[in-house]
Amino acid sequence: MSTLTGKIIISTRPLTEDDTIKNHLTAKGACVLDFPMIRTSGVELSAEQTSILRAINEYEWIVFTSKNGVIHFYKQLNALNIDEKIIAGKKIAVIGKSTGEEVLKHNGSTHLISSGKTSEDLLTEIQKEIKPTDKILLALGELAEDKLEKGLAPICIVYRINVYKTIELEYITNDIIDRIRDDNYLIILFTSPSGFRNFNKIMLANNITSEVRAACIGKTTEMELLKNNCHPLVVSPKSDAESFANEIERFLQQQ
């Protein structure tokens, strides 16, 4: 029997048709309750951004830092009736296994999957492969930092388009808020800084000030938690769902 059998885990991840983290935890016997903090939505592209996509064939590289970037990028292509096959010959660089898997769903192939988990890691790796004449397109979210574009601008031709935005979800009252107040859960999952920021705002609005038991993915999310005096019990160094589920189970086995 798994250590997670019958345990209540609260997930703040956006709702998706195939939540792989939830699936892995459920397979281990956990009861996962959805309490999404954010959702993503495509943005309306400017005339300049539309022109960039229509000239996508001119780019040698396309860079994605998240699964959502891939999803909304291809939605933008489809909206403009641009054939996805054009992307097949491009060098695609991504952060994270799940981002690479999303590219594969659109018959693309990843030339570079960063061995790290941050924009700085990807920047270090891609700099070794690009040429000064290369044109690189960054397909990102509105909240993404500008470290990649600033790092690449001096050494090649780089353009950025924001293909999606993050929207905070609001809760006045909720059964899960009551559950957190009553300390009736095992652990709460966080996979993005923006998700935790909204969670923290909702907790304060409901006068819940005690520190929660948290698990998170990656240093960036961990730093957001620490900045708000929340000390995660589990920090998964890998971003894939199976590793995260295993880290949570391993932690509980050690208790």
PDB file of C-alpha atoms in Angstrom:
ATOM      1  CA  MET A   1       0.000   0.000   0.000  1.00  0.00           C
ATOM      2  CA  SER A   2       1.283   3.463  -0.903  1.00  0.00           C
ATOM      3  CA  THR A   3       2.038   6.050   1.772  1.00  0.00           C
ATOM      4  CA  LEU A   4      -0.420   8.299  -0.081  1.00  0.00           C
ATOM      5  CA  THR A   5      -3.408   5.940   0.132  1.00  0.00           C
ATOM      6  CA  GLY A   6      -6.434   7.895   1.333  1.00  0.00           C
ATOM      7  CA  LYS A   7      -4.478  11.106   1.885  1.00  0.00           C
ATOM      8  CA  ILE A   8      -6.052  14.462   0.970  1.00  0.00           C
ATOM      9  CA  ILE A   9      -3.879  16.531  -1.385  1.00  0.00           C
ATOM     10  CA  ILE A  10      -4.982  19.964  -2.616  1.00  0.00           C
ATOM     11  CA  SER A  11      -3.811  20.987  -6.073  1.00  0.00           C
ATOM     12  CA  THR A  12      -3.673  24.668  -7.026  1.00  0.00           C
ATOM     13  CA  ARG A  13      -2.744  23.861 -10.628  1.00  0.00           C
ATOM     14  CA  PRO A  14      -4.884  25.156 -13.514  1.00  0.00           C
ATOM     15  CA  LEU A  15      -7.582  22.726 -14.601  1.00  0.00           C
ATOM     16  CA  THR A  16      -6.563  20.714 -17.653  1.00  0.00           C
ATOM     17  CA  GLU A  17      -8.027  17.796 -19.547  1.00  0.00           C
ATOM     18  CA  ASP A  18      -5.014  15.659 -18.670  1.00  0.00           C
ATOM     19  CA  ASP A  19      -3.503  16.664 -15.329  1.00  0.00           C
ATOM     20  CA  THR A  20      -0.538  14.302 -15.202  1.00  0.00           C
ATOM     21  CA  ILE A  21       0.470  15.262 -11.653  1.00  0.00           C
ATOM     22  CA  LYS A  22      -3.040  14.537 -10.395  1.00  0.00           C
ATOM     23  CA  ASN A  23      -3.077  11.275 -12.339  1.00  0.00           C
ATOM     24  CA  HIS A  24       0.190  10.075 -10.788  1.00  0.00           C
ATOM     25  CA  LEU A  25      -0.916  10.977  -7.264  1.00  0.00           C
ATOM     26  CA  THR A  26      -4.331   9.363  -7.726  1.00  0.00           C
ATOM     27  CA  ALA A  27      -2.635   6.214  -9.011  1.00  0.00           C
ATOM     28  CA  LYS A  28      -0.739   6.119  -5.712  1.00  0.00           C
ATOM     29  CA  GLY A  29      -4.049   6.200  -3.828  1.00  0.00           C
ATOM     30  CA  ALA A  30      -4.258   9.900  -2.938  1.00  0.00           C
ATOM     31  CA  CYS A  31      -7.480  11.901  -3.074  1.00  0.00           C
ATOM     32  CA  VAL A  32      -6.601  15.050  -5.055  1.00  0.00           C
ATOM     33  CA  LEU A  33      -8.902  18.064  -4.670  1.00  0.00           C
ATOM     34  CA  ASP A  34      -8.750  20.747  -7.363  1.00  0.00           C
ATOM     35  CA  PHE A  35      -8.405  24.331  -6.119  1.00  0.00           C
ATOM     36  CA  PRO A  36      -7.070  26.117  -9.223  1.00  0.00           C
ATOM     37  CA  MET A  37      -5.567  29.549  -8.626  1.00  0.00           C
ATOM     38  CA  ILE A  38      -5.055  30.654 -12.222  1.00  0.00           C
ATOM     39  CA  ARG A  39      -6.106  29.939 -15.754  1.00  0.00           C
ATOM     40  CA  THR A  40      -4.457  30.890 -19.006  1.00  0.00           C
ATOM     41  CA  SER A  41      -5.989  32.575 -22.011  1.00  0.00           C
ATOM     42  CA  GLY A  42      -4.692  33.474 -25.441  1.00  0.00           C
ATOM     43  CA  VAL A  43      -3.918  37.129 -26.088  1.00  0.00           C
ATOM     44  CA  GLU A  44      -4.997  39.227 -29.023  1.00  0.00           C
ATOM     45  CA  LEU A  45      -1.928  39.717 -31.162  1.00  0.00           C
ATOM     46  CA  SER A  46      -0.921  43.125 -32.438  1.00  0.00           C
ATOM     47  CA  ALA A  47      -0.438  43.764 -36.150  1.00  0.00           C
ATOM     48  CA  GLU A  48       3.330  43.534 -35.636  1.00  0.00           C
ATOM     49  CA  GLN A  49       3.077  40.215 -33.806  1.00  0.00           C
ATOM     50  CA  THR A  50       0.772  38.832 -36.475  1.00  0.00           C
ATOM     51  CA  SER A  51       3.329  39.808 -39.111  1.00  0.00           C
ATOM     52  CA  ILE A  52       6.026  37.981 -37.141  1.00  0.00           C
ATOM     53  CA  LEU A  53       3.988  34.777 -37.118  1.00  0.00           C
ATOM     54  CA  ARG A  54       3.184  35.071 -40.801  1.00  0.00           C
ATOM     55  CA  ALA A  55       6.935  35.285 -41.435  1.00  0.00           C
ATOM     56  CA  ILE A  56       7.677  32.307 -39.175  1.00  0.00           C
ATOM     57  CA  ASN A  57       9.566  30.584 -41.968  1.00  0.00           C
ATOM     58  CA  GLU A  58      12.348  33.176 -41.597  1.00  0.00           C
ATOM     59  CA  TYR A  59      13.253  31.962 -38.100  1.00  0.00           C
ATOM     60  CA  GLU A  60      15.833  29.306 -37.363  1.00  0.00           C
ATOM     61  CA  TRP A  61      14.801  28.837 -33.716  1.00  0.00           C
ATOM     62  CA  ILE A  62      11.580  28.873 -31.702  1.00  0.00           C
ATOM     63  CA  VAL A  63      11.849  28.901 -27.903  1.00  0.00           C
ATOM     64  CA  PHE A  64       9.201  27.849 -25.377  1.00  0.00           C
ATOM     65  CA  THR A  65       9.625  28.046 -21.620  1.00  0.00           C
ATOM     66  CA  SER A  66       6.292  26.447 -20.697  1.00  0.00           C
ATOM     67  CA  LYS A  67       3.670  24.001 -21.894  1.00  0.00           C
ATOM     68  CA  ASN A  68       1.137  26.845 -22.049  1.00  0.00           C
ATOM     69  CA  GLY A  69       3.415  28.722 -24.424  1.00  0.00           C
ATOM     70  CA  VAL A  70       3.324  25.777 -26.828  1.00  0.00           C
ATOM     71  CA  ILE A  71      -0.438  25.330 -26.558  1.00  0.00           C
ATOM     72  CA  HIS A  72      -1.286  28.968 -27.232  1.00  0.00           C
ATOM     73  CA  PHE A  73       1.408  29.409 -29.891  1.00  0.00           C
ATOM     74  CA  TYR A  74      -0.136  26.670 -32.019  1.00  0.00           C
ATOM     75  CA  LYS A  75      -3.612  28.078 -31.387  1.00  0.00           C
ATOM     76  CA  GLN A  76      -2.372  31.397 -32.775  1.00  0.00           C
ATOM     77  CA  LEU A  77      -0.945  29.639 -35.837  1.00  0.00           C
ATOM     78  CA  ASN A  78      -4.242  27.858 -36.452  1.00  0.00           C
ATOM     79  CA  ALA A  79      -6.184  31.098 -36.058  1.00  0.00           C
ATOM     80  CA  LEU A  80      -4.022  32.610 -38.789  1.00  0.00           C
ATOM     81  CA  ASN A  81      -4.360  29.494 -40.989  1.00  0.00           C
ATOM     82  CA  ILE A  82      -0.601  28.922 -40.841  1.00  0.00           C
ATOM     83  CA  ASP A  83       0.301  25.304 -41.517  1.00  0.00           C
ATOM     84  CA  GLU A  84       1.922  23.652 -38.478  1.00  0.00           C
ATOM     85  CA  LYS A  85       4.192  21.716 -40.845  1.00  0.00           C
ATOM     86  CA  ILE A  86       6.226  24.899 -41.336  1.00  0.00           C
ATOM     87  CA  ILE A  87       7.484  24.458 -37.772  1.00  0.00           C
ATOM     88  CA  ALA A  88       8.713  20.912 -38.393  1.00  0.00           C
ATOM     89  CA  GLY A  89      12.049  22.086 -39.801  1.00  0.00           C
ATOM     90  CA  LYS A  90      12.752  24.628 -37.070  1.00  0.00           C
ATOM     91  CA  LYS A  91      15.102  24.151 -34.146  1.00  0.00           C
ATOM     92  CA  ILE A  92      12.894  24.164 -31.085  1.00  0.00           C
ATOM     93  CA  ALA A  93      14.330  24.793 -27.627  1.00  0.00           C
ATOM     94  CA  VAL A  94      12.287  24.225 -24.465  1.00  0.00           C
ATOM     95  CA  ILE A  95      12.472  24.158 -20.697  1.00  0.00           C
ATOM     96  CA  GLY A  96      11.127  20.948 -19.203  1.00  0.00           C
ATOM     97  CA  LYS A  97      10.084  17.513 -20.357  1.00  0.00           C
ATOM     98  CA  SER A  98       6.355  18.350 -20.349  1.00  0.00           C
ATOM     99  CA  THR A  99       6.967  21.343 -22.624  1.00  0.00           C
ATOM    100  CA  GLY A 100       8.844  19.109 -25.041  1.00  0.00           C
ATOM    101  CA  GLU A 101       6.031  16.538 -24.958  1.00  0.00           C
ATOM    102  CA  GLU A 102       3.540  19.254 -25.898  1.00  0.00           C
ATOM    103  CA  VAL A 103       5.674  20.114 -28.947  1.00  0.00           C
ATOM    104  CA  LEU A 104       5.571  16.460 -30.015  1.00  0.00           C
ATOM    105  CA  LYS A 105       1.755  16.565 -30.002  1.00  0.00           C
ATOM    106  CA  HIS A 106       1.997  19.030 -32.890  1.00  0.00           C
ATOM    107  CA  ASN A 107       4.421  16.863 -34.866  1.00  0.00           C
ATOM    108  CA  GLY A 108       7.329  19.087 -33.942  1.00  0.00           C
ATOM    109  CA  SER A 109      10.643  17.907 -32.552  1.00  0.00           C
ATOM    110  CA  THR A 110      12.801  19.427 -29.844  1.00  0.00           C
ATOM    111  CA  HIS A 111      16.373  20.257 -30.773  1.00  0.00           C
ATOM    112  CA  LEU A 112      17.214  21.322 -27.226  1.00  0.00           C
ATOM    113  CA  ILE A 113      15.558  20.406 -23.928  1.00  0.00           C
ATOM    114  CA  SER A 114      17.331  22.392 -21.245  1.00  0.00           C
ATOM    115  CA  SER A 115      18.961  20.249 -18.588  1.00  0.00           C
ATOM    116  CA  GLY A 116      18.096  23.035 -16.124  1.00  0.00           C
ATOM    117  CA  LYS A 117      14.760  24.483 -15.057  1.00  0.00           C
ATOM    118  CA  THR A 118      15.198  28.242 -15.530  1.00  0.00           C
ATOM    119  CA  SER A 119      15.571  30.777 -18.327  1.00  0.00           C
ATOM    120  CA  GLU A 120      19.175  31.304 -17.222  1.00  0.00           C
ATOM    121  CA  ASP A 121      19.896  27.601 -17.699  1.00  0.00           C
ATOM    122  CA  LEU A 122      18.371  27.590 -21.169  1.00  0.00           C
ATOM    123  CA  LEU A 123      20.224  30.764 -22.097  1.00  0.00           C
ATOM    124  CA  THR A 124      23.566  29.217 -21.155  1.00  0.00           C
ATOM    125  CA  GLU A 125      22.872  26.135 -23.267  1.00  0.00           C
ATOM    126  CA  ILE A 126      21.402  27.785 -26.353  1.00  0.00           C
ATOM    127  CA  GLN A 127      24.214  30.352 -26.552  1.00  0.00           C
ATOM    128  CA  LYS A 128      26.579  27.510 -27.414  1.00  0.00           C
ATOM    129  CA  GLU A 129      24.585  26.587 -30.516  1.00  0.00           C
ATOM    130  CA  ILE A 130      23.298  29.774 -32.132  1.00  0.00           C
ATOM    131  CA  LYS A 131      25.012  31.862 -34.787  1.00  0.00           C
ATOM    132  CA  PRO A 132      24.970  35.685 -34.982  1.00  0.00           C
ATOM    133  CA  THR A 133      22.770  35.496 -38.092  1.00  0.00           C
ATOM    134  CA  ASP A 134      20.186  33.240 -36.470  1.00  0.00           C
ATOM    135  CA  LYS A 135      16.696  34.604 -35.916  1.00  0.00           C
ATOM    136  CA  ILE A 136      15.085  33.353 -32.716  1.00  0.00           C
ATOM    137  CA  LEU A 137      11.417  33.678 -31.778  1.00  0.00           C
ATOM    138  CA  LEU A 138      10.448  33.530 -28.113  1.00  0.00           C
ATOM    139  CA  ALA A 139       6.823  32.448 -27.598  1.00  0.00           C
ATOM    140  CA  LEU A 140       6.108  33.268 -23.953  1.00  0.00           C
ATOM    141  CA  GLY A 141       3.486  34.305 -21.446  1.00  0.00           C
ATOM    142  CA  GLU A 142       2.944  37.926 -20.455  1.00  0.00           C
ATOM    143  CA  LEU A 143       4.386  37.320 -16.975  1.00  0.00           C
ATOM    144  CA  ALA A 144       7.572  35.657 -18.234  1.00  0.00           C
ATOM    145  CA  GLU A 145      10.786  37.465 -17.327  1.00  0.00           C
ATOM    146  CA  ASP A 146      12.889  39.181 -19.978  1.00  0.00           C
ATOM    147  CA  LYS A 147      16.134  37.371 -19.164  1.00  0.00           C
ATOM    148  CA  LEU A 148      16.127  35.329 -22.365  1.00  0.00           C
ATOM    149  CA  GLU A 149      15.574  38.237 -24.721  1.00  0.00           C
ATOM    150  CA  LYS A 150      18.102  40.423 -22.916  1.00  0.00           C
ATOM    151  CA  GLY A 151      20.656  37.635 -22.933  1.00  0.00           C
ATOM    152  CA  LEU A 152      20.173  36.785 -26.608  1.00  0.00           C
ATOM    153  CA  ALA A 153      19.818  40.295 -28.060  1.00  0.00           C
ATOM    154  CA  PRO A 154      23.584  41.071 -28.116  1.00  0.00           C
ATOM    155  CA  ILE A 155      24.495  37.840 -29.929  1.00  0.00           C
ATOM    156  CA  CYS A 156      21.730  37.141 -32.474  1.00  0.00           C
ATOM    157  CA  ILE A 157      18.417  38.416 -33.832  1.00  0.00           C
ATOM    158  CA  VAL A 158      15.655  37.801 -31.313  1.00  0.00           C
ATOM    159  CA  TYR A 159      11.958  38.667 -31.177  1.00  0.00           C
ATOM    160  CA  ARG A 160       9.462  37.985 -28.433  1.00  0.00           C
ATOM    161  CA  ILE A 161       5.724  37.514 -28.709  1.00  0.00           C
ATOM    162  CA  ASN A 162       3.454  36.937 -25.722  1.00  0.00           C
ATOM    163  CA  VAL A 163       0.996  34.249 -26.767  1.00  0.00           C
ATOM    164  CA  TYR A 164      -0.935  33.903 -23.504  1.00  0.00           C
ATOM    165  CA  LYS A 165      -1.848  35.706 -20.315  1.00  0.00           C
ATOM    166  CA  THR A 166      -2.452  34.477 -16.777  1.00  0.00           C
ATOM    167  CA  ILE A 167      -5.768  35.236 -15.096  1.00  0.00           C
ATOM    168  CA  GLU A 168      -6.240  34.947 -11.340  1.00  0.00           C
ATOM    169  CA  LEU A 169      -9.347  33.088 -10.191  1.00  0.00           C
ATOM    170  CA  GLU A 170     -11.447  34.532  -7.363  1.00  0.00           C
ATOM    171  CA  TYR A 171     -13.059  32.686  -4.453  1.00  0.00           C
ATOM    172  CA  ILE A 172     -15.342  34.292  -1.885  1.00  0.00           C
ATOM    173  CA  THR A 173     -15.985  31.093   0.027  1.00  0.00           C
ATOM    174  CA  ASN A 174     -15.204  27.508  -0.780  1.00  0.00           C
ATOM    175  CA  ASP A 175     -15.255  24.059   0.880  1.00  0.00           C
ATOM    176  CA  ILE A 176     -11.523  23.759   0.310  1.00  0.00           C
ATOM    177  CA  ILE A 177     -10.893  27.086   2.051  1.00  0.00           C
ATOM    178  CA  ASP A 178     -12.786  25.666   5.043  1.00  0.00           C
ATOM    179  CA  ARG A 179     -10.718  22.488   4.814  1.00  0.00           C
ATOM    180  CA  ILE A 180      -7.472  24.491   4.901  1.00  0.00           C
ATOM    181  CA  ARG A 181      -8.742  26.557   7.834  1.00  0.00           C
ATOM    182  CA  ASP A 182      -9.591  23.323   9.709  1.00  0.00           C
ATOM    183  CA  ASP A 183      -6.185  21.819   8.801  1.00  0.00           C
ATOM    184  CA  ASN A 184      -7.965  18.887   7.143  1.00  0.00           C
ATOM    185  CA  TYR A 185      -5.493  18.024   4.387  1.00  0.00           C
ATOM    186  CA  LEU A 186      -2.072  16.473   3.897  1.00  0.00           C
ATOM    187  CA  ILE A 187      -0.272  18.908   1.608  1.00  0.00           C
ATOM    188  CA  ILE A 188      -0.966  21.652  -0.965  1.00  0.00           C
ATOM    189  CA  LEU A 189       0.681  21.633  -4.389  1.00  0.00           C
ATOM    190  CA  PHE A 190       2.105  24.736  -6.078  1.00  0.00           C
ATOM    191  CA  THR A 191       3.637  24.717  -9.549  1.00  0.00           C
ATOM    192  CA  SER A 192       4.000  28.421 -10.355  1.00  0.00           C
ATOM    193  CA  PRO A 193       4.782  31.697  -8.571  1.00  0.00           C
ATOM    194  CA  SER A 194       1.579  33.298  -9.888  1.00  0.00           C
ATOM    195  CA  GLY A 195      -0.500  30.423  -8.509  1.00  0.00           C
ATOM    196  CA  PHE A 196       0.979  30.859  -5.042  1.00  0.00           C
ATOM    197  CA  ARG A 197       0.595  34.650  -5.106  1.00  0.00           C
ATOM    198  CA  ASN A 198      -3.134  34.336  -5.724  1.00  0.00           C
ATOM    199  CA  PHE A 199      -3.433  31.551  -3.136  1.00  0.00           C
ATOM    200  CA  ASN A 200      -1.733  33.744  -0.548  1.00  0.00           C
ATOM    201  CA  LYS A 201      -4.076  36.622  -1.374  1.00  0.00           C
ATOM    202  CA  ILE A 202      -7.128  34.380  -0.959  1.00  0.00           C
ATOM    203  CA  MET A 203      -5.862  33.039   2.371  1.00  0.00           C
ATOM    204  CA  LEU A 204      -5.312  36.551   3.725  1.00  0.00           C
ATOM    205  CA  ALA A 205      -8.777  37.603   2.528  1.00  0.00           C
ATOM    206  CA  ASN A 206     -10.195  34.709   4.560  1.00  0.00           C
ATOM    207  CA  ASN A 207      -8.088  35.541   7.650  1.00  0.00           C
ATOM    208  CA  ILE A 208      -6.058  32.343   7.334  1.00  0.00           C
ATOM    209  CA  THR A 209      -2.575  33.307   8.459  1.00  0.00           C
ATOM    210  CA  SER A 210      -1.108  29.992   9.628  1.00  0.00           C
ATOM    211  CA  GLU A 211       1.618  28.523   7.441  1.00  0.00           C
ATOM    212  CA  VAL A 212       0.342  25.797   5.126  1.00  0.00           C
ATOM    213  CA  ARG A 213       2.001  22.488   4.360  1.00  0.00           C
ATOM    214  CA  ALA A 214       3.258  22.995   0.843  1.00  0.00           C
ATOM    215  CA  ALA A 215       4.991  21.105  -1.953  1.00  0.00           C
ATOM    216  CA  CYS A 216       6.284  22.870  -5.026  1.00  0.00           C
ATOM    217  CA  ILE A 217       8.162  22.382  -8.262  1.00  0.00           C
ATOM    218  CA  GLY A 218      11.369  24.253  -9.007  1.00  0.00           C
ATOM    219  CA  LYS A 219      13.472  26.982  -7.453  1.00  0.00           C
ATOM    220  CA  THR A 220      11.442  29.855  -8.923  1.00  0.00           C
ATOM    221  CA  THR A 221       8.230  28.714  -7.243  1.00  0.00           C
ATOM    222  CA  GLU A 222      10.114  27.889  -4.051  1.00  0.00           C
ATOM    223  CA  MET A 223      11.551  31.424  -3.921  1.00  0.00           C
ATOM    224  CA  GLU A 224       8.038  32.890  -4.201  1.00  0.00           C
ATOM    225  CA  LEU A 225       6.873  30.765  -1.271  1.00  0.00           C
ATOM    226  CA  LEU A 226       9.894  31.672   0.860  1.00  0.00           C
ATOM    227  CA  LYS A 227       9.435  35.360   0.058  1.00  0.00           C
ATOM    228  CA  ASN A 228       6.014  35.076   1.703  1.00  0.00           C
ATOM    229  CA  ASN A 229       7.273  33.137   4.737  1.00  0.00           C
ATOM    230  CA  CYS A 230       5.965  29.797   3.511  1.00  0.00           C
ATOM    231  CA  HIS A 231       8.565  27.043   3.819  1.00  0.00           C
ATOM    232  CA  PRO A 232       7.745  24.157   1.473  1.00  0.00           C
ATOM    233  CA  LEU A 233       8.142  20.649   2.865  1.00  0.00           C
ATOM    234  CA  VAL A 234       8.864  19.252  -0.602  1.00  0.00           C
ATOM    235  CA  VAL A 235      10.682  20.956  -3.477  1.00  0.00           C
ATOM    236  CA  SER A 236      10.931  18.831  -6.602  1.00  0.00           C
ATOM    237  CA  PRO A 237      14.052  19.660  -8.643  1.00  0.00           C
ATOM    238  CA  LYS A 238      12.450  18.058 -11.696  1.00  0.00           C
ATOM    239  CA  SER A 239       9.341  19.469 -13.360  1.00  0.00           C
ATOM    240  CA  ASP A 240       7.775  16.250 -14.659  1.00  0.00           C
ATOM    241  CA  ALA A 241       4.686  14.860 -12.952  1.00  0.00           C
ATOM    242  CA  GLU A 242       6.114  11.469 -12.020  1.00  0.00           C
ATOM    243  CA  SER A 243       9.141  12.969 -10.263  1.00  0.00           C
ATOM    244  CA  PHE A 244       6.950  15.385  -8.307  1.00  0.00           C
ATOM    245  CA  ALA A 245       4.603  12.598  -7.170  1.00  0.00           C
ATOM    246  CA  ASN A 246       7.568  10.436  -6.178  1.00  0.00           C
ATOM    247  CA  GLU A 247       9.161  13.296  -4.201  1.00  0.00           C
ATOM    248  CA  ILE A 248       5.945  13.757  -2.216  1.00  0.00           C
ATOM    249  CA  GLU A 249       5.670  10.038  -1.492  1.00  0.00           C
ATOM    250  CA  ARG A 250       9.361   9.847  -0.533  1.00  0.00           C
ATOM    251  CA  PHE A 251       8.945  12.724   1.911  1.00  0.00           C
ATOM    252  CA  LEU A 252       5.998  11.030   3.627  1.00  0.00           C
ATOM    253  CA  GLN A 253       7.872   7.748   3.895  1.00  0.00           C
ATOM    254  CA  GLN A 254      10.599   9.560   5.815  1.00  0.00           C
ATOM    255  CA  GLN A 255       8.192  11.032   8.352  1.00  0.00           C
TER     256      GLN A 255
END
